[in-house]
XYZ file of C-alpha atoms in Angstrom:
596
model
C -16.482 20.364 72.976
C -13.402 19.152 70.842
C -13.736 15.586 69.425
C -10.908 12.817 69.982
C -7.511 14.071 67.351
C -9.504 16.991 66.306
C -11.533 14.938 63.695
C -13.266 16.823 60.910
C -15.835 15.511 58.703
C -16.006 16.080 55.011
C -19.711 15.902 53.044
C -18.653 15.686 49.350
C -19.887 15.359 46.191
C -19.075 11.879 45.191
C -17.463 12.735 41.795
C -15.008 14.133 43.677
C -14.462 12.389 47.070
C -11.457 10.891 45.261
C -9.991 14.187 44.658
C -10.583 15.240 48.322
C -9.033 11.892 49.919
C -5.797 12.443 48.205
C -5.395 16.007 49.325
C -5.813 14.640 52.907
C -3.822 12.432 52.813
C -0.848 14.647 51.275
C -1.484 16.833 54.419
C -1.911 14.169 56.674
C -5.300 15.241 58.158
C -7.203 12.674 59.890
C -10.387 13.476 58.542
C -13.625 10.922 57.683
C -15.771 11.484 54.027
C -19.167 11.242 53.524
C -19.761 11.201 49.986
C -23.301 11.938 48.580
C -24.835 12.144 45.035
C -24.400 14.242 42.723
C -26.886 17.536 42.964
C -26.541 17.716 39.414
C -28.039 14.702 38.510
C -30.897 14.125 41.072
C -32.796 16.121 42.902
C -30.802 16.620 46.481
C -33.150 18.174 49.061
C -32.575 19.953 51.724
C -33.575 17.193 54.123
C -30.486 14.883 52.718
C -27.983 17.141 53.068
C -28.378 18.255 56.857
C -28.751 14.805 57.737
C -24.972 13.996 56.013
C -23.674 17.246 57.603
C -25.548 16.520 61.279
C -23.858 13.589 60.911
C -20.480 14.541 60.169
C -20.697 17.017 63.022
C -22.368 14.183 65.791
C -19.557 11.832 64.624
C -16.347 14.285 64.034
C -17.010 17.607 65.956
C -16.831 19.893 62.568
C -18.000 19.529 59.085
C -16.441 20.601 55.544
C -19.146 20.933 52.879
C -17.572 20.538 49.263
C -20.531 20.711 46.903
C -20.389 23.457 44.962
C -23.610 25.877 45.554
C -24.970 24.800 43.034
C -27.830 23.555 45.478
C -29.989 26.170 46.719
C -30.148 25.154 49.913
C -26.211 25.539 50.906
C -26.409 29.101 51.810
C -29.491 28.099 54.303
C -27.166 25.562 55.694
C -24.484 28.080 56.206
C -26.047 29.723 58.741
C -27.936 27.742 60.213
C -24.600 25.375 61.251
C -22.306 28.558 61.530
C -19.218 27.518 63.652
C -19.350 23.937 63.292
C -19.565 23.818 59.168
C -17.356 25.470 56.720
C -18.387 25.730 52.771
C -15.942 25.220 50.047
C -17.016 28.357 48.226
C -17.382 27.007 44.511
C -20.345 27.461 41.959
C -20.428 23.966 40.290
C -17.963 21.485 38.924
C -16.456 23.091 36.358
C -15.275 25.886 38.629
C -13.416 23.520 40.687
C -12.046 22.538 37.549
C -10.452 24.718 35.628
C -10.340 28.070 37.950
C -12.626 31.159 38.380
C -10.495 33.106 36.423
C -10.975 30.414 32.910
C -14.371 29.644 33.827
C -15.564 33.262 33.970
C -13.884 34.273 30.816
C -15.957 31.258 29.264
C -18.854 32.336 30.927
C -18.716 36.129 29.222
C -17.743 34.429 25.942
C -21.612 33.417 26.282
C -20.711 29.645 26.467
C -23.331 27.819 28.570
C -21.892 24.819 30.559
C -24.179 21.699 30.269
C -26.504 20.627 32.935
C -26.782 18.170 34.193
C -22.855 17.536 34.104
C -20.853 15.815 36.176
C -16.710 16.885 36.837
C -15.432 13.831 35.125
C -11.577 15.307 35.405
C -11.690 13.917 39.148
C -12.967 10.203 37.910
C -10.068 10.073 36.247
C -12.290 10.594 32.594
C -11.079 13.082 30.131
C -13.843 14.766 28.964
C -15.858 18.229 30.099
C -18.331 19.743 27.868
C -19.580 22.490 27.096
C -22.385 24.544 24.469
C -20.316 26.874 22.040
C -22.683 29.831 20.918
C -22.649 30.941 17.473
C -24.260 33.694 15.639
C -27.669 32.314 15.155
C -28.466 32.207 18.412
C -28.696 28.525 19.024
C -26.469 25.994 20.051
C -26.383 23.264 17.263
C -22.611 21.950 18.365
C -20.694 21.141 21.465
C -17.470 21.786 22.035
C -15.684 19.567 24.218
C -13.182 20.570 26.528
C -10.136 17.989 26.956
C -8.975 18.472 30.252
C -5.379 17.100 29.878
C -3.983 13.836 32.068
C -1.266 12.984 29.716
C -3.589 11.076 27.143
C -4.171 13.818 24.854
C -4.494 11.276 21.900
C -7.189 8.985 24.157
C -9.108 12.640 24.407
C -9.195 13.069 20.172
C -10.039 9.287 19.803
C -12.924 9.622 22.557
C -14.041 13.069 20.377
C -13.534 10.945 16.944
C -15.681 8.504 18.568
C -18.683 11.211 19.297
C -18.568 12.491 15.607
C -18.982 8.607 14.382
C -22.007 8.271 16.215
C -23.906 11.866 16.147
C -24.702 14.662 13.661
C -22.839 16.877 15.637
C -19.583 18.578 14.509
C -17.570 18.159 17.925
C -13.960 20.097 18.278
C -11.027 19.948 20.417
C -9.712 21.962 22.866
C -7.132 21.478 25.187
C -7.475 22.866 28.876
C -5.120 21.961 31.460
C -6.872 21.492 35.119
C -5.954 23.282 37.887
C -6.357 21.152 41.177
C -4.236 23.151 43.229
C -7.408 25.688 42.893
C -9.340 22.705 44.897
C -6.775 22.569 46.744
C -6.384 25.361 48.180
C -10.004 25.976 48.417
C -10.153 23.142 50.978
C -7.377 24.656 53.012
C -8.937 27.726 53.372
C -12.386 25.829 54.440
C -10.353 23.749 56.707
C -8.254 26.710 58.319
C -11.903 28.002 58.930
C -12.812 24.825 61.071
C -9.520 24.832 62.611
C -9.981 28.444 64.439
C -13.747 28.065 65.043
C -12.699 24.716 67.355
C -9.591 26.524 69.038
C -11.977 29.818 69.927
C -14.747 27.242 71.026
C -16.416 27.114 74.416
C -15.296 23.653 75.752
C -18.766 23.440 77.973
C -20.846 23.795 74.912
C -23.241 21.477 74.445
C -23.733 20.032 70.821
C -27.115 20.730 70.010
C -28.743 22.003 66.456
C -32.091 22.187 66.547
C -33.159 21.696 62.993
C -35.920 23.550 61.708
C -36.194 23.264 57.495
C -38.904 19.996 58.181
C -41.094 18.846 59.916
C -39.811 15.622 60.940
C -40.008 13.515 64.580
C -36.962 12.154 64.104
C -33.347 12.690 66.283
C -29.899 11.626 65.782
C -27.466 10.987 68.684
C -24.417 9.995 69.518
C -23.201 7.744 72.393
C -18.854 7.453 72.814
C -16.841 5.371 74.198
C -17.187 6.970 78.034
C -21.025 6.980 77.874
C -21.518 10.784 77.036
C -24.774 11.166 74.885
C -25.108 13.528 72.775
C -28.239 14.481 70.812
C -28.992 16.763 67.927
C -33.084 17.166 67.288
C -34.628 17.611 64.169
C -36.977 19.661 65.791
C -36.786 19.767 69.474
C -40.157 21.649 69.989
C -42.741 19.645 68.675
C -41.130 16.314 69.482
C -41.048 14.008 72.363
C -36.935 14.427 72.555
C -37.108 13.521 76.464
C -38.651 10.521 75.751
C -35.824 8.904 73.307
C -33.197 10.690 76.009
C -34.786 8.906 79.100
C -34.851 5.669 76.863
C -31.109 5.947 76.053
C -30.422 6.107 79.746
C -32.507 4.085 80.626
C -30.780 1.235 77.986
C -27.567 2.158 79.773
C -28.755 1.602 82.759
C -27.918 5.314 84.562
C -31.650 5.544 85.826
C -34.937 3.728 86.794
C -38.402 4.967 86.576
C -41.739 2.913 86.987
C -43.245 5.257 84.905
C -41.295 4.309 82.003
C -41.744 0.844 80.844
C -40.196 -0.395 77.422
C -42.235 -3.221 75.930
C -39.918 -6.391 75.642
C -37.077 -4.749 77.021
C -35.156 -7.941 77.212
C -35.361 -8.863 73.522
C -34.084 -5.410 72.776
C -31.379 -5.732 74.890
C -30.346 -8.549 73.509
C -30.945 -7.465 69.501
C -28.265 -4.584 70.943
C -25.788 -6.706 72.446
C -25.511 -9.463 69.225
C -25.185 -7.129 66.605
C -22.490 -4.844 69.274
C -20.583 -8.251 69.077
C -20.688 -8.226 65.471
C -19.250 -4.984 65.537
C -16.542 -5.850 67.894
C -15.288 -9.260 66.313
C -16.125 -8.170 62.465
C -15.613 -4.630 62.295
C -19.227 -4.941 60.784
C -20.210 -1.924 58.644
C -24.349 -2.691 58.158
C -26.876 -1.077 60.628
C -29.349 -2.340 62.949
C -33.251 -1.518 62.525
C -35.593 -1.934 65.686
C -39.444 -1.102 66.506
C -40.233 -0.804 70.209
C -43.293 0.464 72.367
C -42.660 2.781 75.250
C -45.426 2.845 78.099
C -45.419 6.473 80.156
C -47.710 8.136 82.473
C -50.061 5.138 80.643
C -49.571 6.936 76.808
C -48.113 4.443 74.345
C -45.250 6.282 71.854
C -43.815 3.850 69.312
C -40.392 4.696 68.394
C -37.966 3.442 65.237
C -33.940 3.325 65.772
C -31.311 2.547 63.136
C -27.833 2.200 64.944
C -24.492 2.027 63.216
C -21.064 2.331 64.974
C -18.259 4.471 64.395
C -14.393 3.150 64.116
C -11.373 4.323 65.002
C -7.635 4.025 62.946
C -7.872 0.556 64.616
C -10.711 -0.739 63.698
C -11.782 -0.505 67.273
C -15.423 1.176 67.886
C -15.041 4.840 69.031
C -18.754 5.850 68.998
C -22.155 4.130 68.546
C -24.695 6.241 66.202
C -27.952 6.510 66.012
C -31.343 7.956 64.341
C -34.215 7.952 66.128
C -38.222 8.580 64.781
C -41.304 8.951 66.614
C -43.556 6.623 64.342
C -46.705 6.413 66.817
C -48.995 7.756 64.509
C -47.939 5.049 61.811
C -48.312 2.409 64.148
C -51.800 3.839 65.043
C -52.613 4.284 61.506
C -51.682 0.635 61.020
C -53.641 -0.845 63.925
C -56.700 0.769 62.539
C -55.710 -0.327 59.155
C -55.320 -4.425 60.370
C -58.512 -3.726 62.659
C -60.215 -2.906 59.977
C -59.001 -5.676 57.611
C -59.853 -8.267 59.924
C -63.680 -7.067 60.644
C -63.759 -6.601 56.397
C -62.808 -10.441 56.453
C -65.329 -11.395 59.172
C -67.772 -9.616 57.208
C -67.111 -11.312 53.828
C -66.550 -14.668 55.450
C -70.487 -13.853 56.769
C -71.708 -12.550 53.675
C -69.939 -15.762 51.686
C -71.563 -18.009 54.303
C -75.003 -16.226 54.489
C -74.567 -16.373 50.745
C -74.362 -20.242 50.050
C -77.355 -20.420 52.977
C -79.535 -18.666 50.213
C -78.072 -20.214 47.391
C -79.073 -23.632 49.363
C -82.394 -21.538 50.188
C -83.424 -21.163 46.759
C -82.096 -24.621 44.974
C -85.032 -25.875 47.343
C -87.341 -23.391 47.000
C -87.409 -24.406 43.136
C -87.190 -28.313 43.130
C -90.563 -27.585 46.171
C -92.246 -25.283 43.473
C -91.363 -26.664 40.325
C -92.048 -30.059 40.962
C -95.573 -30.550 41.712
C -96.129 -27.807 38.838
C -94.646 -29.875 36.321
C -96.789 -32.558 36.116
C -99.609 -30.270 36.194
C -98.539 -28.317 33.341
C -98.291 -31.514 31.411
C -101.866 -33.159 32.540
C -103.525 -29.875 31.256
C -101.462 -30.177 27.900
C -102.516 -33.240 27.283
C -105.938 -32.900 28.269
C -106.026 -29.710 25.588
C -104.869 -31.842 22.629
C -107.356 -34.574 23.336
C -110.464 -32.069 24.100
C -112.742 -31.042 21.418
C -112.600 -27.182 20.996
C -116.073 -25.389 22.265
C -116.445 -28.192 24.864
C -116.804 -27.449 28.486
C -113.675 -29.959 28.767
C -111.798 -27.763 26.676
C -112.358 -24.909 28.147
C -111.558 -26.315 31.968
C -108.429 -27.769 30.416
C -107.014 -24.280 28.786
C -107.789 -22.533 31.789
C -106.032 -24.813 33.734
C -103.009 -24.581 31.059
C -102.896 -20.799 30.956
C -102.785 -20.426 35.046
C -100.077 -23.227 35.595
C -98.466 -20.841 33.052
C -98.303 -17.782 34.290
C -97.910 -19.374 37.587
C -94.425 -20.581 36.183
C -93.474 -17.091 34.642
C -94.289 -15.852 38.184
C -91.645 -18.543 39.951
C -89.391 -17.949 37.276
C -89.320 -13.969 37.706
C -88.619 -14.484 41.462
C -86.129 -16.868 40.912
C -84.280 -14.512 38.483
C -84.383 -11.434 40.850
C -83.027 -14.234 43.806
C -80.408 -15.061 41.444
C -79.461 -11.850 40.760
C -79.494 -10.816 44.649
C -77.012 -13.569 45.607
C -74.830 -13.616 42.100
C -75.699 -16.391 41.133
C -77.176 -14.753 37.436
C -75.065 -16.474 34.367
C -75.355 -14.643 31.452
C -75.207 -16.751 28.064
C -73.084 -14.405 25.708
C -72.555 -14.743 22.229
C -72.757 -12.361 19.137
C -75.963 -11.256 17.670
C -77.361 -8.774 14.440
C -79.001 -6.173 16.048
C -81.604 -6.225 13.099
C -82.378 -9.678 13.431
C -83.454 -8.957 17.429
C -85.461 -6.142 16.306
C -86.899 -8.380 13.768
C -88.030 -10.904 16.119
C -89.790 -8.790 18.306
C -91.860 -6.920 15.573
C -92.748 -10.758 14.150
C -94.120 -11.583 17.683
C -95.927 -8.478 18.918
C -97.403 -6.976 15.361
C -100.185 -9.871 15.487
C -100.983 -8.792 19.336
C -100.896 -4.916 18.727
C -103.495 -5.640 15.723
C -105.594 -7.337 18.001
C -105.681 -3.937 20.424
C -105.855 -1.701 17.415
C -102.728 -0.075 18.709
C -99.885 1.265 16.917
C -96.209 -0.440 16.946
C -93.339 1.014 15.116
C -90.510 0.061 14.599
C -87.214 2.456 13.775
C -86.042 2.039 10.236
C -82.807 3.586 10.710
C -82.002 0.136 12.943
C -77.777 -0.189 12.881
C -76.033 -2.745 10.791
C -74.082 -3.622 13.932
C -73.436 -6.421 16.519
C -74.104 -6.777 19.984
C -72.184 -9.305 21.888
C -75.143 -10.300 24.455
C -77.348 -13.278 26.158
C -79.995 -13.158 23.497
C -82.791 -14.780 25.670
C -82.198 -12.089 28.466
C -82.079 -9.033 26.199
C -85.433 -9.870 24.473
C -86.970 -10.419 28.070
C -85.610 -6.911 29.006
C -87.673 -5.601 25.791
C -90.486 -8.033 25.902
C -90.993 -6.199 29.450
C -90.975 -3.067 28.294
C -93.404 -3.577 25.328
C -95.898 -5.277 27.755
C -95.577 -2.771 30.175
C -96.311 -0.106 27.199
C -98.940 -2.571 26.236
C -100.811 -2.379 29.556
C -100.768 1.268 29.512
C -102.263 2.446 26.633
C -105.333 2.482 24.891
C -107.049 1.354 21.623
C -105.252 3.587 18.867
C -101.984 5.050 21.252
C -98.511 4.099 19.565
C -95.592 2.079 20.770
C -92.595 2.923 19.240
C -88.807 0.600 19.570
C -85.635 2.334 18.033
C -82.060 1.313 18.392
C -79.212 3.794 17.292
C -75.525 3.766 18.372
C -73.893 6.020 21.039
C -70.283 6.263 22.308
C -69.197 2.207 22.380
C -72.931 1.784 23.600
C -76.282 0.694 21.634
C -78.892 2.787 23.064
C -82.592 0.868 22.748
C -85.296 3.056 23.435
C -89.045 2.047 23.904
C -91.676 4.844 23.721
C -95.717 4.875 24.213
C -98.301 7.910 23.873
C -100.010 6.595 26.551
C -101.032 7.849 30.171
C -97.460 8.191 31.557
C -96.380 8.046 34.973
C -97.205 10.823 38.032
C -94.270 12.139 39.395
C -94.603 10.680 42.708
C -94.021 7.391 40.965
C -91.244 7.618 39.418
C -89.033 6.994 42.458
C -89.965 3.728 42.688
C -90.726 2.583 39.477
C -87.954 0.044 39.403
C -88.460 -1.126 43.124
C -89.853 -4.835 43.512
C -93.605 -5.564 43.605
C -94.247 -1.806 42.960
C -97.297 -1.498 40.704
C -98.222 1.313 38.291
C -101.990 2.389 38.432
C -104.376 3.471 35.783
C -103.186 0.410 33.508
C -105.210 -2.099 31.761
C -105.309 -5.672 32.834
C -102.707 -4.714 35.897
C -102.145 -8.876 37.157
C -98.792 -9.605 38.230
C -96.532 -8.788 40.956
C -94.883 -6.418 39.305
C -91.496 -7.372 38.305
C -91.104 -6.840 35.030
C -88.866 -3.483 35.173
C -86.962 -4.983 38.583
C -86.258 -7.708 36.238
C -85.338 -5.657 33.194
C -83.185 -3.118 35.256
C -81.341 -6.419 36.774
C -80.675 -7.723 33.030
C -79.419 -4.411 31.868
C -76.827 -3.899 34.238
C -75.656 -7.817 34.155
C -75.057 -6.683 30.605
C -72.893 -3.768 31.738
C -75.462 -1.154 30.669
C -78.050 1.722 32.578
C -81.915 1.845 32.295
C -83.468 4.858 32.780
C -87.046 6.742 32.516
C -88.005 10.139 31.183
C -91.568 11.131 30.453
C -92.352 11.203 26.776
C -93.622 14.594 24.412
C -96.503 15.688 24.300
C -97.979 12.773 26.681
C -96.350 9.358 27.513
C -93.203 6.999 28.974
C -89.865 6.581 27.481
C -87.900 3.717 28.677
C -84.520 3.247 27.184
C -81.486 1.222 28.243
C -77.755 1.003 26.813
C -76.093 -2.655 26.369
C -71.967 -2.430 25.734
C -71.113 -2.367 21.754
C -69.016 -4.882 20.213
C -68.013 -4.437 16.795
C -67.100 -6.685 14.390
C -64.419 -6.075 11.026
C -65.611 -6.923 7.847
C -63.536 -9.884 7.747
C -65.619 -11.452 10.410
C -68.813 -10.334 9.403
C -68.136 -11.819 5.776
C -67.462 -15.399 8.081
C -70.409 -14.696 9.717
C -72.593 -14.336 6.672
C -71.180 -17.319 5.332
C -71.686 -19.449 8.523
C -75.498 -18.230 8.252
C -76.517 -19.490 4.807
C -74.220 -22.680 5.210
C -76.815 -23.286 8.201
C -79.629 -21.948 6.449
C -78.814 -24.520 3.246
């Protein structure tokens, strides 16, 4: 299969597709470049380069691969495209250069040539460098090749101009280039193309199965008399008879029932505007489409990029294209927006059942805490005006003491509600640890006294601050005291200690009393869940539920571990904020300007 005036195509490295324009024109080839980066500079897979050189052979017949093999994978591509690509046989830039012959002399002189590099001779730039060795073994100072264009003054003031602004002594040398070595490497890659195309079978078909990835993706040509061609990435494992029944079925050469194309109309038309761009504007940009193609009843979803190909006038010669099999991305994001859209429905339900309880529990508390109000005033005021010892007195407290520990009761299940829905506000602010710790031994020493129990209190308490709702954190240890409180008996110990630990302050509370049984512990921080073998057990049991909600508003983990010899520790960690001196000084200032 010869292409239309013999065409060849020629993949180069873009620091020299200058170079290799000029020699085709001064030998009058009709020939098309496809420049590509520099394999010296990025990282040029494998994958990059067949595409340019699949390319060049859909679109011109042949291909001419000037890129030095410097890239590993050249001498894979060599054989795998043998008879349609010839390889400029070159190591790297600075072969083309200068010559074998000066490079390998430089090369046994032990000079290493830098990398990465570019050729900088063919962008018209004077400079080439190199690393000179010396006798230590190291290579403190470049030398810089000048290759000479006639500006061998520019080339010292460019050097001069390196010195100014590095440590490094830089010298001059003078090389002159030798393009006809280019030159006449190219001829000898083209002569190469030239016989393989006059020895070629003309009923070959152009096909290359590609086999270095694993890729669903084809590229195909379509000239000017309707003769597809296709070249498969990897013909296989890929639906290739698919995108070939599609393309004929575009062009109208068939009909099959089977084979639906979803909005084929649109597509059509998507073709035919940007074909008319073509025509009229010589347009050089590409066309992108998605479309859905319905077989036997199985869906395959398939992405095409086409570009067109022009001839010396301007007219369009060939239409390109790239097709990929992207069903299981379009799968993947069906399940994806499937899934997005039942997360929204389900947030949108939450939000809504959310603001029902939130409306729930505003009037569960005005219905509770209204009618209790009143009463918890009346028996106030009835204990001021009683006598103390009177039977009026004593109605009165009781009557006090149950409205209040009713309203402890509606406030712990309002808290837990709260916390349930997120609808728990935390007051923050900065507090002394010491001064917390202080509180609680002023309000429980009196109470332990009473019990002839033990309380202690750590005396190695930090000198630090904790940036916390005050209120909440002394519930969290009020609960934990109580609880130790109910457990133990006249003379066991209660100990509270505070130290700091990795950004956290750790607060443990520890008892000698009865502990709790294994089976227990499981659900010792479950709602309404009740300890036994405690002392004065009323309550619904909320007090750790409450705590353990408190603690992690705070940011912080409560945990339980049975105490040595006999015994519960409870201890919980609240986030560390410290303070500079600076601010501590303002603080202590603040303090006694209150205090005064």
């Amino acid at each position: 299969m010869k292409t239309e005036n013999n065409k060849v195509g020629i993949v180069t490295c873009v620091s020299m597709s200058n170079f290799v324009k000029n020699w085709a024109q001064h030998r009058n080839l009709d020939v098309r470049i496809y420049p590509i980066t520099n394999s010296c500079f990025y990282s040029v897979k494998i994958e990059m380069l067949s595409y340019y050189i699949e390319r060049a052979i859909l679109e011109n017949g042949y291909c001419i691969l000037n890129y030095g093999m410097c890239n590993e994978s050249i001498s894979q591509l060599k054989d795998h495209y043998a008879g349609r690509l010839s390889v400029v046989e070159l190591d790297n830039c600075y072969e083309a250069a200068i010559g074998t012959a000066i490079y390998q002399e430089r090369i046994e002189q032990g000079h290493i040539f830098r990398n990465p590099t570019t050729m900088t001779c063919w962008q018209n730039m004077p400079t080439l460098e190199v690393m000179q060795p010396v006798e230590t073994g190291l290579y403190p100072a470049p030398i810089t090749f000048i290759l000479e264009n006639g500006e061998e003054e520019k080339a010292t003031s460019y050097v001069n101009k390196l010195k100014s602004v590095t440590a490094l002594d830089y010298s001059v040398e003078v090389l002159n280039p030798q393009p006809h070595f280019l030159e006449d490497k190219l001829d000898q890659a083209y002569a190469k193309i030239q016989l393989a195309s006059y020895e070629e079978d003309e009923t070959r078909r152009l096909i290359f199965p590609f086999s270095f990835h694993n890729s669903d993706e084809y590229l195909y040509i379509l000239d000017k008399h309707d003769n597809l061609v296709f070249s498969p990435y990897v013909a296989p494992t890929t639906p290739n008879q698919i995108c070939e029944k599609l393309l004929e079925f575009i062009l109208g050469h068939q009909t099959d029932s089977s084979f639906k194309v979803i909005d084929f109309d649109c597509l059509l038309k998507q073709r035919g505007l940007y074909l008319d761009k073509c025509k009229r504007f010589a347009n050089r940009s590409s066309l992108t489409t998605e479309y859905e193609i319905l077989q036997d009843g199985q869906s395959t979803w398939i992405k095409e990029i086409l570009w067109v190909s022009y001839d010396d006038s301007c007219s369009i010669s060939s239409i390109c294209g790239r097709m990929e099999d992207i069903t299981k991305v379009k799968t993947s994001e069906k399940s994806i927006a499937e899934s997005y859209t039942k997360e929204c429905l389900l947030r949108q339900a939450l939000q809504d059942e959310t603001k029902k309880r939130q409306a729930h529990l505003k009037a569960l508390v005005h219905e509770i805490r209204t009618p209790l109000t009143p009463l918890l005033a009346a028996s106030d005021a009835l204990v001021n005006v009683s006598e103390k010892g009177t039977e009026l007195y004593n109605l009165a407290s009781s009557i006090r003491e149950g409205a209040e520990t009713l309203n402890n009761r509606i406030h712990d299940l309002i808290e837990l509600e709260r916390g349930k829905i997120g609808m728990l506000k935390l007051k923050m602010a900065q507090y002394s640890v010491e001064d917390i710790l202080d509180e609680l031994q002023m309000r429980y020493t009196p109470i332990f006294q009473k019990q002839h129990k033990h309380l202690t209190f750590c005396d190695e308490t930090p000198e630090a601050y904790i940036y916390c709702d005050k209120e909440r954190l002394l519930q969290i240890l009020t609960n934990l005291i109580d609880n130790a409180l109910k457990y133990t008996k006249a003379e066991d110990s209660v100990s509270v200690a505070a130290r700091v630990e990795k950004g956290f302050l750790r607060f443990r509370v520890t008892d000698s009393g009865a502990g709790v049984s294994a089976c227990m512990i499981p659900d010792l921080f479950t709602e309404y869940g009740k300890l036994s073998g405690g002392n004065n057990l009323s309550g619904l049991g909320l007090g750790l539920p409450i705590a353990k909600l408190y603690v992690e508003a705070h940011g912080g983990q409560i945990t339980y571990n049975p105490a040595e010899p006999k015994g519960s520790e409870f201890a919980f960690t609240i986030p560390l904020k410290t303070i500079s001196e600076n601010e501590l000084s303002d603080l202590r200032i603040v303090n006694e300007h209150s205090n005064s």
